[in-house]
Every structure is written in structure tokens, then in C-alpha cells.
Amino acid sequence: MDEMVKASAHHTAAVAIMLFILLAVLLFSTGFAISHKNHSIFSTTYSISSTTIATHYTGNTISSNTIASNSTSTVPQNDTFNVSNANVSKYVNYTLNLINSERKQFNLTPVTLDTEPSAEQHSESMLDNGYFSHWDIYGMKPYMRYTLLGGRGSMDENVAYRATIYSCPAGSTCNVPPINVTSAINYMENSMIYNDSLCCDNGHRMNILNPNHNKVSIGVAYNKTTVYLTEDFIDHYINWLQDTPNVYNQNVSLYGDLSPGYRYQGTEIIYDPIPQNMTLAELNQTSSYSYGTPVGGVANGTYYYPGLITLYASTYRLSKTSFEINFSISNLYQKYGSGVYTVGVFLTNSSGGSFLGGSYSIFLNQNGKPYTPKNI
């Protein structure tokens, strides 16, 4: 899924409906290292695909593609064009029902709405600024935005957009109706589940049907011609305590209770340079992104991380139901300097499977001081 796959059609009609999908799928294996044993660090791959679907313009009417769906969700009533908080909430809940309808077919537990607004913020940013990317105009990656907006779980992102593009024949007047938001959402969700193999190696589908996901932040932003949909799927199994994760100077504190059946496994840190503003052209050319460079791991006693800087914790208390860990990232800063240091907390589930259960991005300036960007 490292390549960008595109499918396009030659357009002779005056109106086209365009569907674009971005995906973010977490692919990793992990385990905290023991001396003289190999350690596999987590990595992620995010790729973009685009598909164009034509519709036909005849006179003053449009005959759109039929929207197919296996969902039993209730279609929002009076789907006329009206941008309002009430309508956005309606479309968010409709999308949630679509997601859970699909999960139910595979005997998966439903996801609930996450309270953090990361998805809506990103959909609105793309619509307002006219771009399509996992990145934003400030060069922020999804997990960075998620931290800045209060998120503390781990997050995988799907992004899609559907647009009506039309031109009027010379000397005529076009009477093109506004895009049907419900149909657009239905089509995007259906495509990510049932038409995802050729473009994206079923990445969107696997994200929607990931059994570890238990929450989702959904963002729907639209105008008369375009609908943006962002789905930030969350793994939320840590009840963070004492206002952690937090950082003071370069000292990081992690303290949390775990959901029943889950165990703490390990903590790693990845590094990204300080984000830089991106032009719309740069954003629209982005075809993939990944987590940053793995640089460190947190350990206690004789444990260490081959190939990474091992950070020995000043506090390292584990039980079957909780963990409390304090450590410094000063050794990482001394080597890599200013940047974004994202702490990843790995858990195991009841079947022994390992996954990223929490993330927290720390921004360090040129003086090594933590700061909060003001552009989110």
C-alpha cells in the first residue's frame, strides 16, 4: 500500500461525481525488548487512491449513479441542502450507523462516538481551504492533531470526498441541484467496504472492521457541490489518571488503569521534525504518510531496545490492571533536537494480540522546551 493507485474515466458528460478516498491503516508488530532478543518496532503506512465515477447531464436534470448499500440505517429525513450543526450531527450519526451495521455483519462489537473533534476539525479544514490530504495546511499529521485536540488513545484515519463537477453548455443555463449529502456518505462508506481491494488492498475495509477499534470520531463537512468525510477510529482501553500523559520539561509521566482483559506491553517513541506550513499544491500531491522515525523505547532494569535509544524509567510499576511509568526524553532531544516526539503505549488483548493502545505527541522547541502549537 505504498503506491498511489488511480482509476479514472474519460468524461464526455457535463457533470461528473468524483469520489476520492484516503486511508490510514496501522500495520505493526511490537513487544518490549529483552536483552539479546530481537525487537520489532511499530510502523504505519498510509496511502491515497482516487476513483472517478461519471454521471450524465441532460437538459436541466442529472441522472446519478444508483447508490448501493447493505446497511439498514435510517436515511435522514428531508435531505435538502442546509449547512447547520443539527444537520452535521444528523449525518455523523448516520455514518456511525453505517459503520456499525457493517461491523455487526462480522460479529464485531459496535464503536461509539469519540468526544474529541479531530475528524470534524479536519473535514472542515479540507472544505474551507480546498485540499484533500491526511496532512493539514500546517503540516500536521493526524496523530499530532489528535493529541492537540485532547485525544489520548491510538487513532487510524480514513478520509474520503465526493464532489459534483459540472459545466454549462454555451448559451444555456444549468440548473444543477445541490449534492445529496446522504447519498454521498452512503456511496463513500459502501466503496470503502465493498470496492476497496483494487485501489487500496482493502485498507479502508480493515480499518472499519478492526476488532480493536471501540470508538470513532466522525467529521462531515459539505457545501453545495462537495462532501468531505473523515473517520478517526480509536482504540480506547486506557483510563488515564492524574492528568497523564503529560510532560514537564522533558520528563514524561504515564499513569493509567486498563480495561478488563488488557495488559500493558511496552512504550516506544517516534520522532518527526517540527511541522511546516504546506501549500495547497503540496497537500493535494501527498499520496502517503507514515508515523515518524522510531527512536527510543522505555525499559526497566535489564531490558533494552536494540537499534533504539533505551530510556530507563525512574518509575516503572506494572500490575495486571494498571501501569505507572515516568521517564525522560532528554537523551532523545540531545540526539535529534527540536521536533515532535510521539509516545506510543502498546497493549495486549485477551487473545495475546499486540496493538497500539495510546499515543501522545510532545512538541519540543529549539530550546528543548515543550510547547503547544496555536494553529489547531
mmCIF file of C-alpha atoms in Angstrom:
data_model
loop_
_atom_site.group_PDB
_atom_site.id
_atom_site.type_symbol
_atom_site.label_atom_id
_atom_site.label_comp_id
_atom_site.label_asym_id
_atom_site.label_seq_id
_atom_site.Cartn_x
_atom_site.Cartn_y
_atom_site.Cartn_z
ATOM 1 C CA MET A 1 0.000 0.000 0.000
ATOM 2 C CA ASP A 2 2.972 2.283 -0.534
ATOM 3 C CA GLU A 3 1.927 3.259 -4.035
ATOM 4 C CA MET A 4 -0.798 5.610 -5.170
ATOM 5 C CA VAL A 5 -3.353 3.803 -7.296
ATOM 6 C CA LYS A 6 -5.610 5.834 -9.561
ATOM 7 C CA ALA A 7 -8.563 4.892 -11.711
ATOM 8 C CA SER A 8 -10.076 7.463 -13.989
ATOM 9 C CA ALA A 9 -12.617 7.668 -16.793
ATOM 10 C CA HIS A 10 -12.813 9.813 -19.883
ATOM 11 C CA HIS A 11 -15.620 12.331 -19.429
ATOM 12 C CA THR A 12 -17.890 13.396 -22.235
ATOM 13 C CA ALA A 13 -20.734 14.403 -19.926
ATOM 14 C CA ALA A 14 -21.017 17.872 -18.483
ATOM 15 C CA VAL A 15 -21.425 16.605 -14.931
ATOM 16 C CA ALA A 16 -19.292 14.150 -13.009
ATOM 17 C CA ILE A 17 -19.434 12.808 -9.498
ATOM 18 C CA MET A 18 -15.962 12.320 -8.118
ATOM 19 C CA LEU A 19 -15.023 10.080 -5.229
ATOM 20 C CA PHE A 20 -11.652 10.278 -3.572
ATOM 21 C CA ILE A 21 -10.515 8.180 -0.664
ATOM 22 C CA LEU A 22 -7.509 8.398 1.596
ATOM 23 C CA LEU A 23 -6.715 5.695 4.061
ATOM 24 C CA ALA A 24 -4.665 5.159 7.149
ATOM 25 C CA VAL A 25 -4.072 1.598 8.243
ATOM 26 C CA LEU A 26 -1.954 0.673 11.202
ATOM 27 C CA LEU A 27 0.475 -2.133 10.375
ATOM 28 C CA PHE A 28 2.793 -3.067 13.178
ATOM 29 C CA SER A 29 4.076 -5.709 15.482
ATOM 30 C CA THR A 30 5.686 -4.902 18.771
ATOM 31 C CA GLY A 31 6.980 -6.196 22.064
ATOM 32 C CA PHE A 32 9.270 -4.574 24.579
ATOM 33 C CA ALA A 33 12.749 -5.906 24.125
ATOM 34 C CA ILE A 34 14.721 -8.173 26.419
ATOM 35 C CA SER A 35 18.497 -8.088 26.245
ATOM 36 C CA HIS A 36 19.937 -10.105 23.330
ATOM 37 C CA LYS A 37 16.495 -10.688 21.795
ATOM 38 C CA ASN A 38 15.251 -9.052 18.619
ATOM 39 C CA HIS A 39 12.667 -6.309 18.839
ATOM 40 C CA SER A 40 10.116 -5.375 16.201
ATOM 41 C CA ILE A 41 9.171 -1.692 16.231
ATOM 42 C CA PHE A 42 5.832 -0.328 15.091
ATOM 43 C CA SER A 43 5.365 1.333 11.747
ATOM 44 C CA THR A 44 2.442 2.604 9.743
ATOM 45 C CA THR A 45 1.697 3.037 6.086
ATOM 46 C CA TYR A 46 -0.865 5.473 4.768
ATOM 47 C CA SER A 47 -1.777 5.634 1.083
ATOM 48 C CA ILE A 48 -4.120 7.505 -1.201
ATOM 49 C CA SER A 49 -6.345 6.294 -4.010
ATOM 50 C CA SER A 50 -8.735 8.077 -6.310
ATOM 51 C CA THR A 51 -11.652 6.873 -8.373
ATOM 52 C CA THR A 52 -13.809 8.932 -10.737
ATOM 53 C CA ILE A 53 -17.427 7.987 -11.411
ATOM 54 C CA ALA A 54 -19.299 9.768 -14.194
ATOM 55 C CA THR A 55 -22.933 10.806 -14.191
ATOM 56 C CA HIS A 56 -24.859 12.251 -17.089
ATOM 57 C CA TYR A 57 -26.270 15.703 -17.584
ATOM 58 C CA THR A 58 -29.344 16.014 -19.806
ATOM 59 C CA GLY A 59 -31.046 19.363 -20.106
ATOM 60 C CA ASN A 60 -31.654 20.636 -16.595
ATOM 61 C CA THR A 61 -31.569 17.277 -14.829
ATOM 62 C CA ILE A 62 -28.927 14.861 -13.622
ATOM 63 C CA SER A 63 -29.253 11.092 -13.593
ATOM 64 C CA SER A 64 -26.899 9.953 -10.855
ATOM 65 C CA ASN A 65 -25.371 6.561 -10.226
ATOM 66 C CA THR A 66 -27.554 4.310 -8.118
ATOM 67 C CA ILE A 67 -26.231 4.135 -4.574
ATOM 68 C CA ALA A 68 -25.961 0.559 -3.373
ATOM 69 C CA SER A 69 -25.729 -0.319 0.287
ATOM 70 C CA ASN A 70 -26.242 -3.301 2.552
ATOM 71 C CA SER A 71 -26.937 -1.037 5.517
ATOM 72 C CA THR A 72 -30.209 -0.951 7.395
ATOM 73 C CA SER A 73 -29.540 2.562 8.698
ATOM 74 C CA THR A 74 -32.383 5.057 8.613
ATOM 75 C CA VAL A 75 -31.861 7.714 5.951
ATOM 76 C CA PRO A 76 -32.056 11.240 7.400
ATOM 77 C CA GLN A 77 -35.367 12.876 6.567
ATOM 78 C CA ASN A 78 -35.705 15.994 4.410
ATOM 79 C CA ASP A 79 -32.230 15.741 2.923
ATOM 80 C CA THR A 80 -32.309 19.230 1.453
ATOM 81 C CA PHE A 81 -29.228 21.405 1.314
ATOM 82 C CA ASN A 82 -28.758 23.188 4.617
ATOM 83 C CA VAL A 83 -25.455 23.528 6.455
ATOM 84 C CA SER A 84 -26.208 23.559 10.170
ATOM 85 C CA ASN A 85 -24.911 21.949 13.345
ATOM 86 C CA ALA A 86 -28.103 19.905 13.532
ATOM 87 C CA ASN A 87 -27.620 18.566 10.020
ATOM 88 C CA VAL A 88 -23.945 17.791 10.631
ATOM 89 C CA SER A 89 -24.919 15.859 13.764
ATOM 90 C CA LYS A 90 -27.545 14.009 11.744
ATOM 91 C CA TYR A 91 -25.008 12.971 9.112
ATOM 92 C CA VAL A 92 -22.449 11.972 11.747
ATOM 93 C CA ASN A 93 -24.957 9.654 13.390
ATOM 94 C CA TYR A 94 -25.993 8.283 10.014
ATOM 95 C CA THR A 95 -22.346 7.456 9.252
ATOM 96 C CA LEU A 96 -21.964 5.833 12.668
ATOM 97 C CA ASN A 97 -24.976 3.618 11.939
ATOM 98 C CA LEU A 98 -23.469 2.601 8.600
ATOM 99 C CA ILE A 99 -20.194 1.663 10.259
ATOM 100 C CA ASN A 100 -21.868 -0.370 12.995
ATOM 101 C CA SER A 101 -24.213 -2.065 10.546
ATOM 102 C CA GLU A 102 -21.166 -3.397 8.706
ATOM 103 C CA ARG A 103 -19.384 -4.381 11.916
ATOM 104 C CA LYS A 104 -22.482 -6.266 13.069
ATOM 105 C CA GLN A 105 -22.389 -8.419 9.943
ATOM 106 C CA PHE A 106 -18.930 -9.613 11.006
ATOM 107 C CA ASN A 107 -19.910 -10.178 14.652
ATOM 108 C CA LEU A 108 -17.850 -7.222 15.816
ATOM 109 C CA THR A 109 -18.808 -5.001 18.719
ATOM 110 C CA PRO A 110 -20.106 -1.551 17.743
ATOM 111 C CA VAL A 111 -17.951 1.551 18.010
ATOM 112 C CA THR A 112 -19.223 4.590 19.887
ATOM 113 C CA LEU A 113 -18.658 8.245 19.050
ATOM 114 C CA ASP A 114 -15.450 9.680 20.449
ATOM 115 C CA THR A 115 -15.790 13.053 22.140
ATOM 116 C CA GLU A 116 -12.665 14.548 20.576
ATOM 117 C CA PRO A 117 -13.415 16.687 17.484
ATOM 118 C CA SER A 118 -10.385 15.599 15.433
ATOM 119 C CA ALA A 119 -12.375 14.265 12.481
ATOM 120 C CA GLU A 120 -14.771 17.212 12.185
ATOM 121 C CA GLN A 121 -11.907 19.684 12.515
ATOM 122 C CA HIS A 122 -10.049 18.008 9.637
ATOM 123 C CA SER A 123 -13.091 17.722 7.349
ATOM 124 C CA GLU A 124 -13.858 21.414 7.875
ATOM 125 C CA SER A 125 -10.230 22.346 7.255
ATOM 126 C CA MET A 126 -10.197 20.483 3.940
ATOM 127 C CA LEU A 127 -13.507 22.004 2.837
ATOM 128 C CA ASP A 128 -12.640 25.562 3.920
ATOM 129 C CA ASN A 129 -9.172 25.533 2.369
ATOM 130 C CA GLY A 130 -9.812 23.395 -0.716
ATOM 131 C CA TYR A 131 -7.427 20.459 -0.319
ATOM 132 C CA PHE A 132 -7.549 16.712 0.229
ATOM 133 C CA SER A 133 -4.939 15.027 2.398
ATOM 134 C CA HIS A 134 -4.266 13.400 5.746
ATOM 135 C CA TRP A 135 -1.891 16.293 6.398
ATOM 136 C CA ASP A 136 -3.261 19.788 7.054
ATOM 137 C CA ILE A 137 -2.169 23.263 5.987
ATOM 138 C CA TYR A 138 0.145 23.486 8.999
ATOM 139 C CA GLY A 139 1.935 20.244 8.097
ATOM 140 C CA MET A 140 0.327 18.339 10.984
ATOM 141 C CA LYS A 141 -0.188 14.593 10.747
ATOM 142 C CA PRO A 142 -3.417 13.049 12.133
ATOM 143 C CA TYR A 143 -1.916 11.732 15.364
ATOM 144 C CA MET A 144 -0.453 15.161 16.125
ATOM 145 C CA ARG A 145 -3.813 16.881 15.625
ATOM 146 C CA TYR A 146 -5.479 14.202 17.725
ATOM 147 C CA THR A 147 -3.168 14.936 20.670
ATOM 148 C CA LEU A 148 -3.607 18.710 20.329
ATOM 149 C CA LEU A 149 -7.390 18.307 20.374
ATOM 150 C CA GLY A 150 -7.301 16.232 23.561
ATOM 151 C CA GLY A 151 -7.079 12.667 22.219
ATOM 152 C CA ARG A 152 -5.087 10.111 24.187
ATOM 153 C CA GLY A 153 -5.997 6.808 22.536
ATOM 154 C CA SER A 154 -4.462 5.485 19.332
ATOM 155 C CA MET A 155 -6.023 6.556 16.059
ATOM 156 C CA ASP A 156 -6.269 5.274 12.461
ATOM 157 C CA GLU A 157 -7.803 7.568 9.860
ATOM 158 C CA ASN A 158 -9.959 7.105 6.760
ATOM 159 C CA VAL A 159 -10.677 10.182 4.642
ATOM 160 C CA ALA A 160 -12.919 10.421 1.588
ATOM 161 C CA TYR A 161 -14.525 13.123 -0.513
ATOM 162 C CA ARG A 162 -17.208 13.162 -3.161
ATOM 163 C CA ALA A 163 -17.895 16.101 -5.433
ATOM 164 C CA THR A 164 -20.148 17.205 -8.260
ATOM 165 C CA ILE A 165 -18.247 18.923 -11.060
ATOM 166 C CA TYR A 166 -20.227 20.490 -13.890
ATOM 167 C CA SER A 167 -20.035 22.996 -16.704
ATOM 168 C CA CYS A 168 -22.835 24.635 -18.633
ATOM 169 C CA PRO A 169 -23.016 24.353 -22.434
ATOM 170 C CA ALA A 170 -22.508 27.679 -24.172
ATOM 171 C CA GLY A 171 -25.673 29.708 -24.362
ATOM 172 C CA SER A 172 -27.597 27.539 -21.875
ATOM 173 C CA THR A 173 -28.473 27.782 -18.215
ATOM 174 C CA CYS A 174 -27.585 24.915 -15.885
ATOM 175 C CA ASN A 175 -29.965 24.083 -13.106
ATOM 176 C CA VAL A 176 -27.835 21.601 -11.181
ATOM 177 C CA PRO A 177 -29.258 20.592 -7.796
ATOM 178 C CA PRO A 178 -27.056 20.541 -4.680
ATOM 179 C CA ILE A 179 -25.207 17.335 -3.928
ATOM 180 C CA ASN A 180 -27.198 14.847 -1.874
ATOM 181 C CA VAL A 181 -25.172 14.517 1.314
ATOM 182 C CA THR A 182 -26.795 11.265 2.451
ATOM 183 C CA SER A 183 -26.170 9.597 -0.903
ATOM 184 C CA ALA A 184 -22.580 10.827 -0.911
ATOM 185 C CA ILE A 185 -21.915 9.388 2.554
ATOM 186 C CA ASN A 186 -23.637 6.160 1.609
ATOM 187 C CA TYR A 187 -21.546 5.836 -1.538
ATOM 188 C CA MET A 188 -18.243 6.612 0.183
ATOM 189 C CA GLU A 189 -18.875 4.176 3.019
ATOM 190 C CA ASN A 190 -20.077 1.470 0.653
ATOM 191 C CA SER A 191 -16.986 1.937 -1.527
ATOM 192 C CA MET A 192 -14.626 1.652 1.426
ATOM 193 C CA ILE A 193 -16.238 -1.636 2.453
ATOM 194 C CA TYR A 194 -17.111 -3.339 -0.830
ATOM 195 C CA ASN A 195 -14.925 -1.754 -3.516
ATOM 196 C CA ASP A 196 -11.627 -1.287 -1.739
ATOM 197 C CA SER A 197 -9.458 -4.173 -2.909
ATOM 198 C CA LEU A 198 -8.203 -2.852 -6.247
ATOM 199 C CA CYS A 199 -7.351 0.661 -5.116
ATOM 200 C CA CYS A 200 -6.293 0.153 -1.515
ATOM 201 C CA ASP A 201 -5.654 -3.504 -0.740
ATOM 202 C CA ASN A 202 -8.769 -3.422 1.473
ATOM 203 C CA GLY A 203 -7.116 -0.930 3.824
ATOM 204 C CA HIS A 204 -10.281 1.085 4.495
ATOM 205 C CA ARG A 205 -12.274 -2.085 4.991
ATOM 206 C CA MET A 206 -9.778 -3.454 7.516
ATOM 207 C CA ASN A 207 -9.834 -0.175 9.383
ATOM 208 C CA ILE A 208 -13.639 -0.133 9.616
ATOM 209 C CA LEU A 209 -13.690 -3.803 10.648
ATOM 210 C CA ASN A 210 -10.718 -3.728 13.034
ATOM 211 C CA PRO A 211 -11.869 -5.586 16.185
ATOM 212 C CA ASN A 212 -9.624 -3.450 18.422
ATOM 213 C CA HIS A 213 -11.405 -0.226 17.480
ATOM 214 C CA ASN A 214 -14.062 0.720 20.033
ATOM 215 C CA LYS A 215 -14.568 4.431 19.300
ATOM 216 C CA VAL A 216 -14.678 6.669 16.250
ATOM 217 C CA SER A 217 -14.540 10.418 15.676
ATOM 218 C CA ILE A 218 -16.577 11.277 12.565
ATOM 219 C CA GLY A 219 -16.369 14.523 10.613
ATOM 220 C CA VAL A 220 -18.765 15.555 7.842
ATOM 221 C CA ALA A 221 -18.257 18.890 6.096
ATOM 222 C CA TYR A 222 -20.073 19.938 2.927
ATOM 223 C CA ASN A 223 -21.197 22.682 0.607
ATOM 224 C CA LYS A 224 -23.434 22.613 -2.481
ATOM 225 C CA THR A 225 -21.002 20.566 -4.562
ATOM 226 C CA THR A 226 -18.723 18.653 -2.194
ATOM 227 C CA VAL A 227 -18.857 16.351 0.829
ATOM 228 C CA TYR A 228 -15.788 15.530 2.939
ATOM 229 C CA LEU A 229 -15.855 12.538 5.304
ATOM 230 C CA THR A 230 -13.217 11.831 7.940
ATOM 231 C CA GLU A 231 -13.301 8.754 10.193
ATOM 232 C CA ASP A 232 -10.757 8.624 13.030
ATOM 233 C CA PHE A 233 -11.031 5.135 14.510
ATOM 234 C CA ILE A 234 -9.885 4.977 18.121
ATOM 235 C CA ASP A 235 -8.526 2.239 20.381
ATOM 236 C CA HIS A 236 -9.541 3.412 23.837
ATOM 237 C CA TYR A 237 -8.622 0.922 26.587
ATOM 238 C CA ILE A 238 -6.687 3.154 28.987
ATOM 239 C CA ASN A 239 -8.375 5.253 31.659
ATOM 240 C CA TRP A 240 -5.698 7.903 32.100
ATOM 241 C CA LEU A 241 -5.176 9.112 35.675
ATOM 242 C CA GLN A 242 -3.707 12.234 37.295
ATOM 243 C CA ASP A 243 -3.854 14.265 34.095
ATOM 244 C CA THR A 244 -1.479 11.967 32.238
ATOM 245 C CA PRO A 245 0.054 11.560 29.760
ATOM 246 C CA ASN A 246 1.879 14.787 30.453
ATOM 247 C CA VAL A 247 5.331 16.295 30.074
ATOM 248 C CA TYR A 248 7.204 18.678 32.361
ATOM 249 C CA ASN A 249 10.423 19.987 30.863
ATOM 250 C CA GLN A 250 11.447 16.713 29.192
ATOM 251 C CA ASN A 251 10.058 14.342 31.821
ATOM 252 C CA VAL A 252 7.074 12.229 30.720
ATOM 253 C CA SER A 253 4.504 10.673 33.060
ATOM 254 C CA LEU A 254 2.148 7.827 32.130
ATOM 255 C CA TYR A 255 -0.378 6.515 34.634
ATOM 256 C CA GLY A 256 -3.499 4.601 33.753
ATOM 257 C CA ASP A 257 -5.960 1.829 34.517
ATOM 258 C CA LEU A 258 -6.603 -0.774 31.833
ATOM 259 C CA SER A 259 -9.886 -2.156 30.600
ATOM 260 C CA PRO A 260 -10.556 -5.752 31.727
ATOM 261 C CA GLY A 261 -8.644 -8.292 29.671
ATOM 262 C CA TYR A 262 -5.928 -5.877 28.521
ATOM 263 C CA ARG A 263 -2.312 -5.714 29.679
ATOM 264 C CA TYR A 264 0.460 -3.165 29.332
ATOM 265 C CA GLN A 265 3.222 -4.337 26.965
ATOM 266 C CA GLY A 266 5.658 -1.525 26.283
ATOM 267 C CA THR A 267 6.295 2.095 25.327
ATOM 268 C CA GLU A 268 8.132 3.441 22.308
ATOM 269 C CA ILE A 269 8.846 6.931 20.955
ATOM 270 C CA ILE A 270 8.901 8.102 17.348
ATOM 271 C CA TYR A 271 10.325 11.356 16.008
ATOM 272 C CA ASP A 272 9.069 13.847 13.405
ATOM 273 C CA PRO A 273 10.623 17.210 12.508
ATOM 274 C CA ILE A 274 8.683 20.317 13.526
ATOM 275 C CA PRO A 275 5.725 20.589 11.108
ATOM 276 C CA GLN A 276 5.990 23.285 8.438
ATOM 277 C CA ASN A 277 3.127 25.017 6.634
ATOM 278 C CA MET A 278 2.134 23.308 3.393
ATOM 279 C CA THR A 279 0.725 24.845 0.221
ATOM 280 C CA LEU A 280 -2.495 23.521 -1.299
ATOM 281 C CA ALA A 281 -0.476 22.117 -4.193
ATOM 282 C CA GLU A 282 1.776 20.238 -1.780
ATOM 283 C CA LEU A 283 -1.196 18.878 0.133
ATOM 284 C CA ASN A 284 -3.017 17.697 -2.967
ATOM 285 C CA GLN A 285 0.112 15.895 -4.136
ATOM 286 C CA THR A 286 0.534 13.905 -0.929
ATOM 287 C CA SER A 287 -0.007 10.243 -1.690
ATOM 288 C CA SER A 288 1.031 8.692 1.598
ATOM 289 C CA TYR A 289 2.410 9.343 5.031
ATOM 290 C CA SER A 290 3.569 7.302 7.964
ATOM 291 C CA TYR A 291 4.430 7.636 11.597
ATOM 292 C CA GLY A 292 7.831 9.191 12.128
ATOM 293 C CA THR A 293 11.170 7.525 12.792
ATOM 294 C CA PRO A 294 11.305 5.111 15.753
ATOM 295 C CA VAL A 295 13.996 6.492 18.043
ATOM 296 C CA GLY A 296 13.502 5.182 21.589
ATOM 297 C CA GLY A 297 11.930 2.709 23.939
ATOM 298 C CA VAL A 298 11.205 2.816 27.664
ATOM 299 C CA ALA A 299 12.570 -0.003 29.798
ATOM 300 C CA ASN A 300 13.341 -1.061 33.351
ATOM 301 C CA GLY A 301 16.382 -2.866 34.703
ATOM 302 C CA THR A 302 17.940 -5.311 32.223
ATOM 303 C CA TYR A 303 15.519 -4.645 29.373
ATOM 304 C CA TYR A 304 16.736 -2.710 26.371
ATOM 305 C CA TYR A 305 15.738 -1.799 22.808
ATOM 306 C CA PRO A 306 18.264 -2.916 20.147
ATOM 307 C CA GLY A 307 18.731 -0.262 17.481
ATOM 308 C CA LEU A 308 16.962 2.420 19.529
ATOM 309 C CA ILE A 309 17.913 4.643 22.434
ATOM 310 C CA THR A 310 16.765 2.877 25.575
ATOM 311 C CA LEU A 311 15.241 5.234 28.121
ATOM 312 C CA TYR A 312 15.401 3.778 31.617
ATOM 313 C CA ALA A 313 12.390 4.774 33.664
ATOM 314 C CA SER A 314 12.667 6.458 37.051
ATOM 315 C CA THR A 315 9.305 4.886 37.945
ATOM 316 C CA TYR A 316 8.158 1.595 36.432
ATOM 317 C CA ARG A 317 5.217 -0.024 38.198
ATOM 318 C CA LEU A 318 3.065 -2.615 36.460
ATOM 319 C CA SER A 319 0.114 -4.667 37.621
ATOM 320 C CA LYS A 320 -2.488 -6.736 35.808
ATOM 321 C CA THR A 321 -4.834 -3.764 35.693
ATOM 322 C CA SER A 322 -2.660 -0.627 35.652
ATOM 323 C CA PHE A 323 0.723 0.927 34.930
ATOM 324 C CA GLU A 324 2.699 3.922 36.182
ATOM 325 C CA ILE A 325 5.817 4.970 34.288
ATOM 326 C CA ASN A 326 7.980 8.099 34.452
ATOM 327 C CA PHE A 327 10.928 8.716 32.144
ATOM 328 C CA SER A 328 12.946 11.460 30.494
ATOM 329 C CA ILE A 329 13.299 12.040 26.759
ATOM 330 C CA SER A 330 16.359 14.277 27.218
ATOM 331 C CA ASN A 331 18.669 11.701 25.586
ATOM 332 C CA LEU A 332 16.428 11.743 22.514
ATOM 333 C CA TYR A 333 16.455 15.537 22.360
ATOM 334 C CA GLN A 334 20.255 15.599 22.665
ATOM 335 C CA LYS A 335 20.498 13.466 19.523
ATOM 336 C CA TYR A 336 17.546 14.634 17.412
ATOM 337 C CA GLY A 337 16.899 18.170 18.657
ATOM 338 C CA SER A 338 13.634 20.053 18.252
ATOM 339 C CA GLY A 339 10.697 18.170 16.835
ATOM 340 C CA VAL A 340 7.640 16.105 17.673
ATOM 341 C CA TYR A 341 8.213 13.112 19.927
ATOM 342 C CA THR A 342 5.187 10.818 19.907
ATOM 343 C CA VAL A 343 4.909 8.362 22.779
ATOM 344 C CA GLY A 344 3.196 5.102 21.829
ATOM 345 C CA VAL A 345 1.830 2.787 24.541
ATOM 346 C CA PHE A 346 1.363 -0.811 23.420
ATOM 347 C CA LEU A 347 -1.131 -3.210 24.946
ATOM 348 C CA THR A 348 -2.072 -6.855 24.532
ATOM 349 C CA ASN A 349 -5.660 -8.067 24.371
ATOM 350 C CA SER A 350 -7.186 -11.188 25.904
ATOM 351 C CA SER A 351 -6.024 -13.347 22.984
ATOM 352 C CA GLY A 352 -2.446 -12.084 23.273
ATOM 353 C CA GLY A 353 -2.582 -9.800 20.255
ATOM 354 C CA SER A 354 -0.472 -6.654 20.416
ATOM 355 C CA PHE A 355 -1.671 -3.224 19.326
ATOM 356 C CA LEU A 356 -1.039 0.478 19.864
ATOM 357 C CA GLY A 357 -3.372 1.476 22.679
ATOM 358 C CA GLY A 358 -2.393 5.087 23.315
ATOM 359 C CA SER A 359 -0.403 7.921 21.743
ATOM 360 C CA TYR A 360 0.732 11.344 22.896
ATOM 361 C CA SER A 361 2.674 13.817 20.733
ATOM 362 C CA ILE A 362 5.137 16.119 22.504
ATOM 363 C CA PHE A 363 6.344 19.269 20.708
ATOM 364 C CA LEU A 364 9.843 20.445 21.737
ATOM 365 C CA ASN A 365 11.200 23.789 20.511
ATOM 366 C CA GLN A 366 14.813 24.687 19.712
ATOM 367 C CA ASN A 367 15.475 25.260 23.418
ATOM 368 C CA GLY A 368 14.176 21.810 24.292
ATOM 369 C CA LYS A 369 11.045 23.213 25.941
ATOM 370 C CA PRO A 370 7.618 21.647 25.416
ATOM 371 C CA TYR A 371 5.124 23.922 23.662
ATOM 372 C CA THR A 372 1.626 23.757 22.231
ATOM 373 C CA PRO A 373 1.177 24.917 18.614
ATOM 374 C CA LYS A 374 -1.518 27.590 18.332
ATOM 375 C CA ASN A 375 -2.717 26.683 14.839
ATOM 376 C CA ILE A 376 -5.200 23.912 15.675
#
